[in-house]
Structures are given as C-alpha cells and as structure tokens.
Short mmCIF file of C-alpha atoms in Angstrom, two decimals:
data_model
loop_
_atom_site.label_atom_id
_atom_site.label_comp_id
_atom_site.label_asym_id
_atom_site.label_seq_id
_atom_site.Cartn_x
_atom_site.Cartn_y
_atom_site.Cartn_z
CA MET Q 1 -69.23 180.55 -158.19
CA SER Q 2 -67.26 177.43 -158.90
CA LEU Q 3 -65.38 175.45 -156.29
CA LYS Q 4 -62.18 176.24 -158.09
CA ARG Q 5 -62.76 179.96 -157.74
CA ILE Q 6 -63.66 179.63 -154.07
CA PHE Q 7 -60.44 177.86 -153.25
CA ALA Q 8 -58.48 180.27 -155.39
CA ALA Q 9 -59.89 183.21 -153.51
CA ALA Q 10 -59.11 181.80 -150.15
CA PRO Q 11 -55.86 182.92 -148.51
CA ALA Q 12 -53.02 180.45 -148.26
CA LEU Q 13 -52.89 178.22 -145.20
CA PRO Q 14 -50.32 179.49 -142.71
CA THR Q 15 -48.21 176.34 -142.76
CA THR Q 16 -44.87 178.00 -143.08
CA ALA Q 17 -43.23 181.28 -142.33
CA THR Q 18 -40.01 182.75 -143.46
CA ARG Q 19 -37.64 183.87 -140.82
CA GLY Q 20 -34.24 185.03 -141.85
CA GLY Q 21 -34.63 183.30 -145.21
CA ARG Q 22 -35.40 179.94 -143.60
CA ALA Q 23 -38.71 178.18 -143.72
CA THR Q 24 -40.23 177.32 -140.33
CA ARG Q 25 -43.23 174.87 -140.02
CA ARG Q 26 -45.98 176.00 -137.68
CA ARG Q 27 -47.64 173.55 -135.23
CA PHE Q 28 -51.37 172.79 -135.36
CA PRO Q 29 -53.45 173.84 -132.40
CA THR Q 30 -53.97 171.07 -129.73
CA GLY Q 31 -57.81 171.11 -130.12
CA GLN Q 32 -57.63 168.90 -133.19
CA GLY Q 33 -55.82 166.13 -131.20
CA CYS Q 34 -58.54 166.21 -128.55
CA ARG Q 35 -61.18 165.78 -131.23
CA ASN Q 36 -59.33 162.72 -132.49
CA HIS Q 37 -59.27 161.14 -129.03
CA ARG Q 38 -62.99 161.74 -128.58
CA LEU Q 39 -63.68 160.10 -131.89
CA THR Q 40 -61.65 157.05 -130.83
CA ILE Q 41 -63.58 156.73 -127.55
CA LEU Q 42 -66.91 157.07 -129.37
CA CYS Q 43 -65.94 154.28 -131.76
CA GLY Q 44 -64.97 152.09 -128.83
CA VAL Q 45 -68.35 152.62 -127.12
CA ILE Q 46 -70.20 151.78 -130.33
CA THR Q 47 -68.14 148.59 -130.68
CA VAL Q 48 -69.04 147.48 -127.13
CA LEU Q 49 -72.75 148.12 -127.76
CA VAL Q 50 -72.69 146.14 -130.96
CA PHE Q 51 -70.79 143.31 -129.22
CA ARG Q 52 -73.28 143.24 -126.37
CA GLY Q 53 -76.24 143.16 -128.71
CA THR Q 54 -74.65 140.28 -130.61
CA ILE Q 55 -73.98 137.95 -127.64
CA GLY Q 56 -77.08 138.91 -125.69
CA ILE Q 57 -77.74 140.76 -122.46
CA SER Q 58 -78.13 137.57 -120.45
CA TRP Q 59 -74.38 136.95 -120.46
CA PHE Q 60 -73.81 140.19 -118.57
CA ALA Q 61 -76.82 139.66 -116.30
CA SER Q 62 -75.65 136.19 -115.24
CA MET Q 63 -73.12 137.63 -112.82
CA PRO Q 64 -75.13 138.98 -109.83
CA GLU Q 65 -73.67 141.19 -107.18
CA VAL Q 66 -72.07 139.40 -104.25
CA GLY Q 67 -74.53 138.79 -101.42
CA SER Q 68 -77.68 139.57 -103.44
CA LYS Q 69 -79.16 136.11 -102.79
CA ASN Q 70 -78.51 136.35 -99.07
CA GLU Q 71 -80.09 139.80 -98.96
CA GLU Q 72 -83.21 138.50 -100.73
CA THR Q 73 -83.47 135.56 -98.30
CA ASP Q 74 -83.15 137.90 -95.32
CA ARG Q 75 -85.84 140.14 -96.77
CA ILE Q 76 -88.30 137.27 -97.19
CA ILE Q 77 -87.67 135.97 -93.67
CA ALA Q 78 -88.15 139.47 -92.25
CA GLU Q 79 -91.50 139.76 -94.04
CA ILE Q 80 -92.64 136.42 -92.61
CA ARG Q 81 -91.71 137.44 -89.08
CA ALA Q 82 -93.37 140.81 -89.46
CA ASP Q 83 -96.70 139.28 -90.51
CA ASP Q 84 -98.79 139.49 -87.35
CA ASP Q 85 -102.45 138.59 -87.41
CA SER Q 86 -103.88 140.11 -84.25
CA ASP Q 87 -107.61 140.00 -84.94
CA PRO Q 88 -109.29 139.43 -81.56
CA THR Q 89 -112.01 136.86 -80.89
CA ILE Q 90 -114.81 138.63 -79.02
CA THR Q 91 -118.45 138.05 -78.18
CA SER Q 92 -121.28 140.45 -78.84
CA ASN Q 93 -120.82 142.06 -75.42
CA GLY Q 94 -117.09 142.66 -75.96
CA ALA Q 95 -115.75 139.88 -73.68
CA TYR Q 96 -112.92 137.66 -74.89
CA THR Q 97 -113.73 134.01 -75.59
CA LEU Q 98 -112.03 130.97 -77.07
CA GLY Q 99 -115.11 130.39 -79.20
CA PRO Q 100 -118.88 129.85 -79.04
CA LYS Q 101 -119.97 128.49 -75.67
CA ILE Q 102 -120.57 124.73 -75.74
CA ASP Q 103 -122.82 123.55 -72.91
CA ASN Q 104 -123.56 119.88 -73.64
CA TRP Q 105 -120.34 118.52 -75.11
CA ASP Q 106 -120.47 115.23 -73.18
CA GLY Q 107 -123.90 114.43 -74.58
CA LEU Q 108 -123.05 115.55 -78.11
CA ARG Q 109 -119.83 113.56 -78.10
CA GLN Q 110 -121.46 110.41 -76.74
CA ARG Q 111 -124.12 110.56 -79.45
CA TRP Q 112 -121.46 111.02 -82.12
CA LEU Q 113 -119.50 108.00 -80.85
CA GLN Q 114 -122.62 105.85 -80.99
CA GLU Q 115 -123.34 106.92 -84.54
CA ASN Q 116 -119.73 106.49 -85.68
CA ARG Q 117 -118.64 103.17 -84.22
CA GLY Q 118 -115.78 102.96 -86.69
CA PHE Q 119 -114.06 105.69 -84.66
CA PRO Q 120 -114.06 104.42 -81.07
CA ASN Q 121 -112.51 106.43 -78.24
CA TYR Q 122 -111.20 103.18 -76.70
CA VAL Q 123 -109.28 100.54 -78.66
CA ASP Q 124 -108.79 97.17 -76.93
CA GLY Q 125 -109.68 98.84 -73.66
CA ILE Q 126 -107.04 101.56 -74.07
CA PRO Q 127 -108.16 105.18 -74.47
CA ARG Q 128 -107.16 106.90 -77.71
CA ILE Q 129 -104.54 109.60 -77.09
CA LEU Q 130 -103.56 112.47 -79.36
CA LEU Q 131 -100.17 114.08 -78.71
CA VAL Q 132 -100.09 117.76 -79.71
CA THR Q 133 -97.01 119.90 -80.13
CA GLY Q 134 -95.88 122.72 -82.39
CA SER Q 135 -93.77 125.79 -83.01
CA GLN Q 136 -94.12 129.38 -84.23
CA PRO Q 137 -95.35 130.03 -87.81
CA GLY Q 138 -92.13 131.69 -88.99
CA PRO Q 139 -88.53 130.53 -89.08
CA CYS Q 140 -86.27 130.77 -86.04
CA SER Q 141 -84.20 133.92 -85.81
CA ASN Q 142 -81.30 131.61 -85.00
CA PRO Q 143 -81.05 129.05 -87.87
CA ILE Q 144 -79.75 126.29 -85.57
CA GLY Q 145 -83.08 126.48 -83.74
CA ASP Q 146 -84.93 125.03 -86.73
CA HIS Q 147 -82.57 122.04 -86.69
CA TYR Q 148 -83.40 121.29 -83.06
CA LEU Q 149 -87.12 121.72 -83.70
CA LEU Q 150 -86.71 118.99 -86.31
CA LYS Q 151 -84.95 116.77 -83.78
CA SER Q 152 -87.70 117.48 -81.26
CA ILE Q 153 -90.52 116.40 -83.58
CA LYS Q 154 -88.53 113.35 -84.72
CA ASN Q 155 -88.20 112.33 -81.07
CA LYS Q 156 -91.95 112.67 -80.51
CA VAL Q 157 -92.87 110.81 -83.69
CA ASP Q 158 -90.64 107.92 -82.59
CA TYR Q 159 -92.31 107.70 -79.19
CA CYS Q 160 -95.82 107.91 -80.63
CA ARG Q 161 -95.05 105.22 -83.22
CA MET Q 162 -93.92 102.88 -80.45
CA HIS Q 163 -96.99 103.47 -78.29
CA ASN Q 164 -99.77 103.72 -80.88
CA ILE Q 165 -100.38 107.38 -80.14
CA GLU Q 166 -101.55 109.80 -82.82
CA ILE Q 167 -99.69 113.07 -83.18
CA VAL Q 168 -100.41 116.59 -84.47
CA TYR Q 169 -97.69 119.15 -85.13
CA ASN Q 170 -99.06 122.66 -85.43
CA MET Q 171 -97.42 125.81 -86.83
CA ALA Q 172 -100.51 128.00 -87.16
CA ASN Q 173 -101.53 130.65 -84.66
CA LEU Q 174 -105.28 130.07 -84.38
CA ASP Q 175 -105.99 133.14 -82.24
CA GLY Q 176 -104.19 136.44 -82.66
CA GLN Q 177 -104.83 137.34 -79.02
CA LEU Q 178 -103.37 134.18 -77.51
CA THR Q 179 -99.76 134.27 -78.63
CA GLY Q 180 -96.61 132.69 -77.29
CA CYS Q 181 -97.17 130.13 -74.55
CA TRP Q 182 -100.91 130.85 -74.65
CA ALA Q 183 -101.28 129.59 -78.23
CA LYS Q 184 -101.75 126.02 -77.01
CA LEU Q 185 -105.18 126.73 -75.48
CA PRO Q 186 -107.21 127.54 -78.65
CA LEU Q 187 -105.39 124.72 -80.45
CA ILE Q 188 -106.31 122.15 -77.80
CA ARG Q 189 -109.91 123.30 -77.81
CA LYS Q 190 -110.16 123.12 -81.60
CA LEU Q 191 -108.69 119.62 -81.70
CA MET Q 192 -110.91 118.49 -78.87
CA VAL Q 193 -114.18 119.41 -80.58
CA SER Q 194 -112.89 118.33 -84.01
CA HIS Q 195 -111.85 114.85 -82.85
CA PRO Q 196 -114.55 113.44 -80.57
CA GLU Q 197 -112.98 109.99 -81.07
CA VAL Q 198 -109.93 111.11 -79.04
CA GLU Q 199 -110.25 110.50 -75.30
CA TRP Q 200 -107.14 112.38 -74.16
CA ILE Q 201 -105.31 115.39 -75.60
CA TRP Q 202 -101.66 115.37 -74.53
CA TRP Q 203 -99.86 118.68 -74.92
CA MET Q 204 -96.04 118.74 -75.02
CA ASP Q 205 -93.77 121.75 -75.58
CA SER Q 206 -91.31 121.72 -78.46
CA ASP Q 207 -88.36 122.08 -76.04
CA ALA Q 208 -89.25 118.86 -74.21
CA PHE Q 209 -87.86 115.46 -75.27
CA PHE Q 210 -89.00 111.95 -74.50
CA THR Q 211 -85.96 110.28 -72.94
CA ASP Q 212 -87.51 107.00 -71.78
CA MET Q 213 -88.86 105.57 -75.01
CA LEU Q 214 -90.26 102.47 -73.30
CA PHE Q 215 -92.22 104.07 -70.48
CA ASP Q 216 -96.01 103.87 -70.75
CA VAL Q 217 -98.12 106.56 -69.12
CA PRO Q 218 -100.29 104.70 -66.55
CA ILE Q 219 -103.45 106.05 -68.13
CA ALA Q 220 -105.81 103.75 -66.17
CA LYS Q 221 -104.58 105.50 -63.03
CA TYR Q 222 -106.45 108.62 -64.14
CA ASP Q 223 -109.89 107.15 -64.81
CA SER Q 224 -111.48 109.48 -62.25
CA TYR Q 225 -109.66 112.60 -63.41
CA ASN Q 226 -109.83 115.00 -66.33
CA MET Q 227 -106.39 116.60 -66.18
CA VAL Q 228 -102.95 115.17 -65.43
CA VAL Q 229 -100.09 117.61 -64.85
CA HIS Q 230 -96.69 117.29 -63.17
CA GLY Q 231 -96.89 119.03 -59.80
CA PHE Q 232 -96.69 118.92 -56.01
CA PRO Q 233 -99.70 119.61 -53.70
CA ASN Q 234 -97.58 121.14 -50.92
CA LEU Q 235 -95.96 123.64 -53.31
CA LEU Q 236 -99.35 124.47 -54.76
CA PHE Q 237 -101.49 124.99 -51.67
CA ASP Q 238 -99.01 125.51 -48.82
CA ASP Q 239 -96.33 127.57 -50.55
CA LYS Q 240 -98.45 128.94 -53.40
CA SER Q 241 -95.30 128.66 -55.49
CA TRP Q 242 -95.24 129.76 -59.11
CA ILE Q 243 -93.40 126.52 -59.97
CA ALA Q 244 -95.83 124.23 -58.13
CA LEU Q 245 -96.68 122.57 -61.45
CA ASN Q 246 -95.44 122.67 -65.04
CA THR Q 247 -97.56 122.97 -68.18
CA ALA Q 248 -94.86 121.86 -70.63
CA SER Q 249 -96.44 118.39 -70.63
CA PHE Q 250 -99.99 117.64 -69.49
CA LEU Q 251 -103.01 115.53 -70.44
CA LEU Q 252 -106.56 116.81 -70.75
CA ARG Q 253 -109.60 114.58 -71.17
CA ASN Q 254 -111.99 115.32 -74.00
CA CYS Q 255 -115.05 116.38 -71.99
CA GLN Q 256 -117.21 119.32 -70.95
CA TRP Q 257 -115.11 119.86 -67.81
CA SER Q 258 -112.03 120.48 -69.95
CA LEU Q 259 -113.81 122.91 -72.27
CA ASP Q 260 -114.97 124.90 -69.24
CA LEU Q 261 -111.45 124.86 -67.77
CA LEU Q 262 -109.96 126.16 -71.03
CA ASP Q 263 -112.49 129.01 -71.10
CA SER Q 264 -111.60 130.04 -67.54
CA TRP Q 265 -107.87 129.50 -68.04
CA ALA Q 266 -107.72 131.70 -71.13
CA GLN Q 267 -109.13 134.82 -69.46
CA MET Q 268 -105.67 136.06 -68.49
CA GLY Q 269 -104.18 135.33 -71.90
CA PRO Q 270 -105.21 138.07 -74.39
CA LYS Q 271 -102.14 140.09 -75.25
CA GLY Q 272 -101.84 143.73 -74.34
CA ARG Q 273 -103.30 145.35 -71.26
CA THR Q 274 -105.24 142.25 -70.14
CA ARG Q 275 -102.12 140.10 -70.03
CA GLU Q 276 -100.03 142.83 -68.42
CA GLU Q 277 -102.54 143.52 -65.64
CA ALA Q 278 -103.02 139.80 -65.04
CA GLY Q 279 -99.25 139.45 -64.70
CA LYS Q 280 -99.31 141.93 -61.82
CA ILE Q 281 -101.98 139.87 -60.03
CA LEU Q 282 -100.02 136.65 -60.50
CA THR Q 283 -96.77 138.18 -59.23
CA ALA Q 284 -98.56 139.52 -56.16
CA ASN Q 285 -100.13 136.17 -55.29
CA LEU Q 286 -97.58 133.52 -56.30
CA LYS Q 287 -94.41 133.01 -54.30
CA GLY Q 288 -91.17 133.65 -56.15
CA ARG Q 289 -92.76 134.84 -59.39
CA PRO Q 290 -90.82 137.65 -61.13
CA SER Q 291 -92.66 140.65 -62.48
CA PHE Q 292 -93.71 140.01 -66.10
CA GLU Q 293 -96.89 139.57 -68.11
CA ALA Q 294 -99.21 136.65 -67.42
CA ASP Q 295 -98.10 133.20 -68.58
CA ASP Q 296 -100.23 130.08 -68.94
CA GLN Q 297 -98.51 128.12 -66.15
CA SER Q 298 -98.89 130.82 -63.50
CA ALA Q 299 -102.47 131.42 -64.60
CA LEU Q 300 -103.36 127.73 -64.11
CA ILE Q 301 -101.72 127.69 -60.69
CA TYR Q 302 -103.65 130.79 -59.63
CA LEU Q 303 -106.88 129.31 -61.01
CA LEU Q 304 -106.47 126.06 -59.06
CA ILE Q 305 -105.63 127.93 -55.84
CA SER Q 306 -108.33 130.60 -56.03
CA ARG Q 307 -111.06 128.22 -57.25
CA LYS Q 308 -109.90 124.99 -55.65
CA ASP Q 309 -113.38 123.64 -54.89
CA GLU Q 310 -114.44 124.11 -58.50
CA TRP Q 311 -111.47 122.51 -60.27
CA MET Q 312 -109.16 120.40 -58.10
CA ASP Q 313 -111.41 117.33 -57.94
CA GLY Q 314 -110.70 116.81 -61.64
CA VAL Q 315 -106.91 117.40 -61.50
CA PHE Q 316 -104.26 114.78 -60.76
CA LEU Q 317 -100.89 116.21 -59.72
CA GLU Q 318 -98.41 113.58 -60.93
CA ASN Q 319 -94.93 113.30 -59.43
CA SER Q 320 -94.24 109.57 -59.29
CA TYR Q 321 -92.49 109.82 -62.66
CA TYR Q 322 -91.11 112.65 -64.79
CA LEU Q 323 -94.02 113.83 -66.91
CA HIS Q 324 -91.84 116.93 -66.74
CA GLY Q 325 -88.16 116.62 -65.85
CA TYR Q 326 -85.99 119.70 -65.34
CA TRP Q 327 -82.98 119.17 -67.59
CA THR Q 328 -80.22 120.60 -65.39
CA GLY Q 329 -80.50 117.74 -62.91
CA LEU Q 330 -80.87 114.99 -65.50
CA VAL Q 331 -78.69 115.38 -68.59
CA ASP Q 332 -75.32 114.98 -66.81
CA ARG Q 333 -76.44 111.66 -65.33
CA TYR Q 334 -77.33 109.87 -68.55
CA GLU Q 335 -74.15 107.78 -68.59
CA GLU Q 336 -74.79 106.71 -65.01
CA ASN Q 337 -78.37 105.78 -65.93
CA ILE Q 338 -77.11 103.64 -68.80
CA LYS Q 339 -74.67 101.74 -66.56
CA LYS Q 340 -77.15 101.03 -63.76
CA PHE Q 341 -80.59 100.83 -65.35
CA ARG Q 342 -82.64 100.22 -68.46
CA PRO Q 343 -85.53 102.24 -69.91
CA GLY Q 344 -89.01 101.73 -68.56
CA PHE Q 345 -88.92 103.40 -65.16
CA GLY Q 346 -89.75 106.99 -66.16
CA ASP Q 347 -88.38 108.39 -62.89
CA GLU Q 348 -84.93 109.50 -61.77
CA ARG Q 349 -83.50 106.13 -62.82
CA TRP Q 350 -84.44 106.79 -66.45
CA PRO Q 351 -86.32 110.10 -66.84
CA PHE Q 352 -89.44 109.94 -68.97
CA VAL Q 353 -89.34 113.56 -70.20
CA THR Q 354 -86.40 115.97 -70.22
CA HIS Q 355 -87.60 119.55 -70.51
CA PHE Q 356 -85.20 122.35 -71.40
CA VAL Q 357 -86.69 125.08 -69.27
CA GLY Q 358 -84.99 128.45 -69.76
CA CYS Q 359 -83.41 127.58 -73.12
CA LYS Q 360 -84.21 129.60 -76.25
CA PRO Q 361 -82.59 127.75 -79.17
CA CYS Q 362 -84.95 129.37 -81.66
CA GLY Q 363 -83.96 132.88 -80.61
CA GLY Q 364 -84.50 135.36 -77.84
CA VAL Q 365 -82.96 135.80 -74.41
CA GLY Q 366 -82.80 132.62 -72.35
CA ASP Q 367 -81.72 131.87 -68.80
CA TYR Q 368 -78.81 129.76 -70.03
CA ALA Q 369 -76.09 130.23 -72.64
CA LEU Q 370 -77.13 129.04 -76.08
CA GLU Q 371 -74.07 126.79 -76.42
CA THR Q 372 -74.90 125.07 -73.12
CA CYS Q 373 -78.49 124.47 -74.16
CA LEU Q 374 -77.62 123.09 -77.58
CA ARG Q 375 -74.95 120.79 -76.21
CA ASN Q 376 -77.34 119.29 -73.67
CA MET Q 377 -80.25 119.08 -76.09
CA GLU Q 378 -77.99 117.07 -78.37
CA ARG Q 379 -77.22 114.70 -75.50
CA ALA Q 380 -80.90 114.27 -74.64
CA PHE Q 381 -81.85 113.56 -78.24
CA ASN Q 382 -79.06 111.01 -78.73
CA PHE Q 383 -79.81 109.37 -75.37
CA ALA Q 384 -83.35 108.71 -76.58
CA ASP Q 385 -82.36 107.93 -80.15
CA ASN Q 386 -79.94 105.21 -79.05
CA GLN Q 387 -82.85 103.30 -77.55
CA LEU Q 388 -84.23 102.87 -81.06
CA LEU Q 389 -81.00 102.61 -83.03
CA GLU Q 390 -79.69 99.68 -81.00
CA VAL Q 391 -82.64 97.60 -82.15
CA TYR Q 392 -81.29 97.94 -85.68
CA GLY Q 393 -77.69 97.33 -84.64
CA PHE Q 394 -76.45 100.91 -84.39
CA SER Q 395 -75.66 103.51 -81.76
CA HIS Q 396 -74.41 107.08 -81.62
CA ARG Q 397 -70.64 107.29 -81.25
CA GLY Q 398 -71.26 109.29 -78.10
CA LEU Q 399 -74.12 111.20 -76.54
CA SER Q 400 -72.64 114.40 -77.95
CA SER Q 401 -72.19 113.04 -81.48
CA PRO Q 402 -74.78 112.91 -84.27
CA ASN Q 403 -72.71 110.19 -86.01
CA VAL Q 404 -73.51 106.52 -85.52
CA LYS Q 405 -71.53 103.29 -85.39
CA ARG Q 406 -72.41 99.65 -85.92
CA ILE Q 407 -72.75 97.66 -82.69
CA ARG Q 408 -73.92 94.37 -84.18
CA ASN Q 409 -72.90 92.48 -87.29
CA GLU Q 410 -75.34 92.04 -90.13
CA THR Q 411 -76.86 88.61 -90.70
CA THR Q 412 -77.42 86.71 -93.94
CA ARG Q 413 -80.82 85.61 -92.61
CA PRO Q 414 -82.54 88.85 -91.56
CA LEU Q 415 -86.03 87.34 -91.42
CA GLU Q 416 -85.00 85.16 -88.49
CA HIS Q 417 -84.72 88.36 -86.47
CA SER Q 418 -87.69 90.20 -87.94
CA GLY Q 419 -89.38 90.24 -84.56
CA LYS Q 420 -86.61 92.45 -83.26
CA ILE Q 421 -87.73 95.21 -85.61
CA ASN Q 422 -90.73 95.65 -83.32
CA VAL Q 423 -88.98 98.31 -81.27
CA ARG Q 424 -91.23 98.07 -78.25
CA THR Q 425 -90.96 94.26 -78.02
CA SER Q 426 -87.18 94.41 -78.40
CA LEU Q 427 -86.78 96.99 -75.67
CA LEU Q 428 -89.05 95.06 -73.33
CA GLU Q 429 -86.97 91.93 -73.82
CA GLY Q 430 -83.74 93.86 -73.21
CA SER Q 431 -85.13 95.50 -70.10
CA ALA Q 432 -86.36 92.20 -68.66
CA SER Q 433 -83.01 90.51 -69.24
CA GLN Q 434 -81.03 93.18 -67.39
CA ASN Q 435 -83.28 93.94 -64.44
#
C-alpha cells in the first residue's frame, strides 16, 4: 500500500468544528508542550556536558569545598595523637626493666675513655655536660603551645652555646610503659650508655627557662656526688613533703651508681595498675600529696626517704641558687632585678631557672589560667633574651613584647668591637662594671 493511499484513508485531523455555521479551532492537548520543555532541558544538559569535556574537569575541581583543608589537617593531627606505642619492656621472668642489667659500667666506661682519647670526659679540667630536654612526639592540642616549646628550646640552645654545653632535644618516646613525666628516665639511661664521653647528664623540663644566662653551675662543688637536685633536707626527712625536691632540673653523673638509681626509680613508673597502686603508696607516705597516679618526683622523694642509707650519700640537695625556681614568686620581680642587679648570681637577685610549674601551654588542665601562664612565660623568655640581644645592640621593647628596638648605634668599624660578640665575655664585663 502506498503512502499516498495510507494518508488518504486516514480520517481528517479534528482541527476545526462547525458550530452554528462558524468554524471554531480546537486547542492541542497540553502534553505536547510538556514534551517540548523536556526536549529543551535535555539539549541544555548535553550542551553543559560538551562544554565541560572541552575545557576539562580540572577547572571544576579547582574549587574545593570551604573548610576541606582544615578538616584534612585536623584528621592528620588526630591520627598522630592517637598513635600510641605501648609495647612493654620486660625480662624473662616478667619484671619491668629499663633495659639489660649493666653491672660494671664504671670499668667499661673507663676502658672506653682510655681507648678513645679523642673523646675526653674532661676538657681543660671541666667535665663535659650534656643538657637533655624534649617534648611529646605529637603536636600540641593547643597550637600556641608549639610556639612556646620553640621559645623554650631557643632559650636552652642560647645558654648551652654560651657555656660550651652540648644539648639533645628529644621527641621520641623510647619506652611505651614510661610515658608522661616518666619518659625522661629511659632517655637519660640510653644517652648515658651511648655517650661515655659525657660526665654529667643534665635534665631540664620543657616548661623551664634559663633566666640568668651568665650563671655557671659550680660543678666542682659536686665532685663527691653523683646527683644534684634542687631540694631541702628538712622538708625531705623531717616533713616528708612531696615538694621537698623538684625533678624539673637535675644533674646525674655518668656512672654505675646512676644506672642503679634509674633502675630503682623506674619501678613505680609503668603505666596502668603499677603506676596507680604506686600512687596510693606515695599519697599515704608523703605529706600534702594529692591522690593521683605515681609521678617521677614523688617516687624519687619516697626512694630517698625509704632507702636513705643506700642513696643519700650520692645526692646533693642544692638550694644556694635556683636550679629550680618557682615562677609565681619570680616573674613579677624581673624589673626590680634589672634595676638593682646584673646576671651572674643565680639566686633571688637574678634567678638561674624559672620553672612554670602548674602551667599546661601545650594542652590539658593546668593549675593556672592559660592566659596567665603564656603572659608570664613571654616575660621570662624576653628577660633572658635581652641578656643576649643587648650584646648586639638590641632589646625587647618590653618584657611582654616580642618586638625589639635598637639601643646602640651601629658603627662604621665593626671589627673594633668584634670581641663584644663573645656573649659571655661581654656579659662578664657588664656585670663587673655595675657591681
């Protein structure tokens, strides 16, 4: 059948109707208009796809969602903090230990020093000292804390540079059982046996600042001792006080006695039930101690009290200068110290160390408001930093300001004053001229 016949056979389209002799046009159903709109939308979608394929996907992908970078940073930091290596160090009989027992360290070390004379433990009659400090492996939960950790290590590097002291900054937890304040013990032991050329290991907490940059520790005073720690005999043995001494800053001689002390000291440190039960013993026996898990300072106090005959002959309790200085009684007096004295005393006239006990700038709950701690830590850092800056002709604009100002004009002949760049010599000259 031809197309012509098909169309001829089909009825006429109902486009018009006669009503009363007049032609009336009928309206098309609305479905056809809808189909036209759909077709328009489909064409628009195809156009967008073609356009996107032409200019590349990267143009669209270059506009990330707001906050995506911050979320990724937070995720990475959370993963770092959550990484906890808690593998215990145990002996074959199940007892905790800092490491394999060393019985003849004095003899082994002496033999090593004789065979390695290029690494003497005394240089020009002065014992070699290694300052050790550190912080946790992960970032601070409070970002400002990392900034003050940086200021703390800068302060220590400056002091060590002036006094020919070597320094180690540690961020690794060497023993999963000894965490927190206890982490210093395995670190000190490892450094002690790894550096037989070092005569003294000097531990210093990250929240302690040197504030008398000129003061020299009177190391010859301790020739007959193996440990130097800030403390008071009456508080230790009469009062049995839990603050009789402070372990934020102490010196330990590299010898067998010290290795044995570290082994005994660490017994209360393993985290978990051991540390919790030890905390109960310490609270029951030390005056004024609150109820919490064992800490290294209380454990040392208890060890020296309970085994006095075994250990005290090797310990020097220092209080003639501030090997540890409690910050609340010191920071507000810095301006008075500057007016009346010069660095070099190390005592209340010009405190050697200012320790921010009870402050938690890195995060956590402290005994003092964070703002108070940060403000006073800034003052302590600048108080110490000025002692170096003034050698170069600068000073902080104030103890609360990180900004500096010039206090001496430049010279066209700098080499004439090159000796002044020796910070220690310059400070000694200034101290002698004003005292």
